Amino acid sequence: MVLKEINSRTARLGDRFKLRVDEPIYINGVPVVPVGSTAWGEIASVEKNGAVGKGGRLGAKLLYLDLPSGQVRLRGDYADRGGGNGAGVVLAVVGFGLLGLLTGGDSARLKAGDIFTGYVDGPSPLPSPPATKDISAPEPAA
């Protein structure tokens, strides 16, 4: 889950941002990553909103999950495109003449609270769940 809003107006390529695990992660029914664990993402592409109503663009990717056992590489992408503002440009040109062409579009956003789905990318130091005893077959009598 994204903790702080990021938008195409202020973000820069390579900026890193913090995320929070919002659901526990289980392996074989045993929780191995608790809620509240920290993950990190990075801005992969950014295009600022521009004149003549052009909307901004924003791309982000997941990097890793921080655990006491080490970092777990993650993969996952996010992209957003800000809305254009064609109607606003027309109204601005009518009201302000050619200066109305400087009216910008909306910024692309990664909002606080948005869910960013990630997947483990390759081998990882996720803790192994404890071994469970197979109770489906009875033990032979000695």
mmCIF file of C-alpha atoms in Angstrom, residues 14-80:
data_model
loop_
_atom_site.group_PDB
_atom_site.id
_atom_site.type_symbol
_atom_site.label_atom_id
_atom_site.label_comp_id
_atom_site.label_asym_id
_atom_site.label_seq_id
_atom_site.Cartn_x
_atom_site.Cartn_y
_atom_site.Cartn_z
ATOM 1 C CA GLY A 14 14.757 7.356 -9.807
ATOM 2 C CA ASP A 15 12.959 8.751 -6.721
ATOM 3 C CA ARG A 16 12.333 5.979 -4.203
ATOM 4 C CA PHE A 17 9.211 5.690 -2.091
ATOM 5 C CA LYS A 18 8.047 3.592 0.835
ATOM 6 C CA LEU A 19 5.162 1.134 0.831
ATOM 7 C CA ARG A 20 3.541 -0.910 3.604
ATOM 8 C CA VAL A 21 2.416 -4.546 3.417
ATOM 9 C CA ASP A 22 -1.339 -4.398 4.068
ATOM 10 C CA GLU A 23 -2.065 -8.166 4.236
ATOM 11 C CA PRO A 24 0.049 -10.953 5.740
ATOM 12 C CA ILE A 25 1.857 -13.221 3.275
ATOM 13 C CA TYR A 26 1.504 -16.959 3.864
ATOM 14 C CA ILE A 27 3.501 -19.984 2.734
ATOM 15 C CA ASN A 28 1.726 -23.308 3.284
ATOM 16 C CA GLY A 29 -0.771 -21.599 5.565
ATOM 17 C CA VAL A 30 1.907 -20.084 7.816
ATOM 18 C CA PRO A 31 2.384 -16.278 7.901
ATOM 19 C CA VAL A 32 5.962 -15.378 6.878
ATOM 20 C CA VAL A 33 5.559 -11.638 6.184
ATOM 21 C CA PRO A 34 3.509 -9.654 8.719
ATOM 22 C CA VAL A 35 1.240 -6.694 8.046
ATOM 23 C CA GLY A 36 3.215 -3.474 8.380
ATOM 24 C CA SER A 37 6.423 -4.758 6.780
ATOM 25 C CA THR A 38 8.183 -2.159 4.624
ATOM 26 C CA ALA A 39 8.605 -2.416 0.864
ATOM 27 C CA TRP A 40 10.281 0.031 -1.521
ATOM 28 C CA GLY A 41 9.420 1.279 -5.000
ATOM 29 C CA GLU A 42 11.045 3.575 -7.532
ATOM 30 C CA ILE A 43 9.820 6.054 -10.134
ATOM 31 C CA ALA A 44 10.589 4.422 -13.490
ATOM 32 C CA SER A 45 9.200 7.109 -15.809
ATOM 33 C CA VAL A 46 7.729 10.562 -15.428
ATOM 34 C CA GLU A 47 6.357 13.094 -17.865
ATOM 35 C CA LYS A 48 5.135 16.380 -16.449
ATOM 36 C CA ASN A 49 1.765 17.794 -17.423
ATOM 37 C CA GLY A 50 2.163 20.444 -20.070
ATOM 38 C CA ALA A 51 0.553 23.343 -21.846
ATOM 39 C CA VAL A 52 -2.451 23.029 -24.153
ATOM 40 C CA GLY A 53 -4.124 20.669 -21.677
ATOM 41 C CA LYS A 54 -1.573 17.848 -21.913
ATOM 42 C CA GLY A 55 -1.871 15.441 -18.947
ATOM 43 C CA GLY A 56 1.142 14.058 -17.079
ATOM 44 C CA ARG A 57 2.337 10.431 -16.988
ATOM 45 C CA LEU A 58 3.867 8.442 -14.175
ATOM 46 C CA GLY A 59 5.393 4.957 -14.075
ATOM 47 C CA ALA A 60 6.675 3.137 -10.988
ATOM 48 C CA LYS A 61 8.103 -0.281 -10.167
ATOM 49 C CA LEU A 62 8.569 -2.315 -7.010
ATOM 50 C CA LEU A 63 12.120 -2.956 -5.798
ATOM 51 C CA TYR A 64 12.233 -5.021 -2.622
ATOM 52 C CA LEU A 65 10.642 -5.974 0.684
ATOM 53 C CA ASP A 66 12.619 -5.383 3.915
ATOM 54 C CA LEU A 67 12.557 -8.329 6.330
ATOM 55 C CA PRO A 68 14.724 -9.246 9.327
ATOM 56 C CA SER A 69 16.041 -12.168 7.234
ATOM 57 C CA GLY A 70 17.117 -9.790 4.406
ATOM 58 C CA GLN A 71 15.742 -8.066 1.343
ATOM 59 C CA VAL A 72 13.300 -9.888 -0.903
ATOM 60 C CA ARG A 73 13.393 -8.676 -4.514
ATOM 61 C CA LEU A 74 9.974 -7.819 -5.896
ATOM 62 C CA ARG A 75 8.511 -7.201 -9.316
ATOM 63 C CA GLY A 76 5.425 -5.198 -10.115
ATOM 64 C CA ASP A 77 4.648 -2.104 -12.159
ATOM 65 C CA TYR A 78 2.244 0.809 -11.975
ATOM 66 C CA ALA A 79 1.374 3.408 -14.587
ATOM 67 C CA ASP A 80 -1.016 6.349 -14.562
#
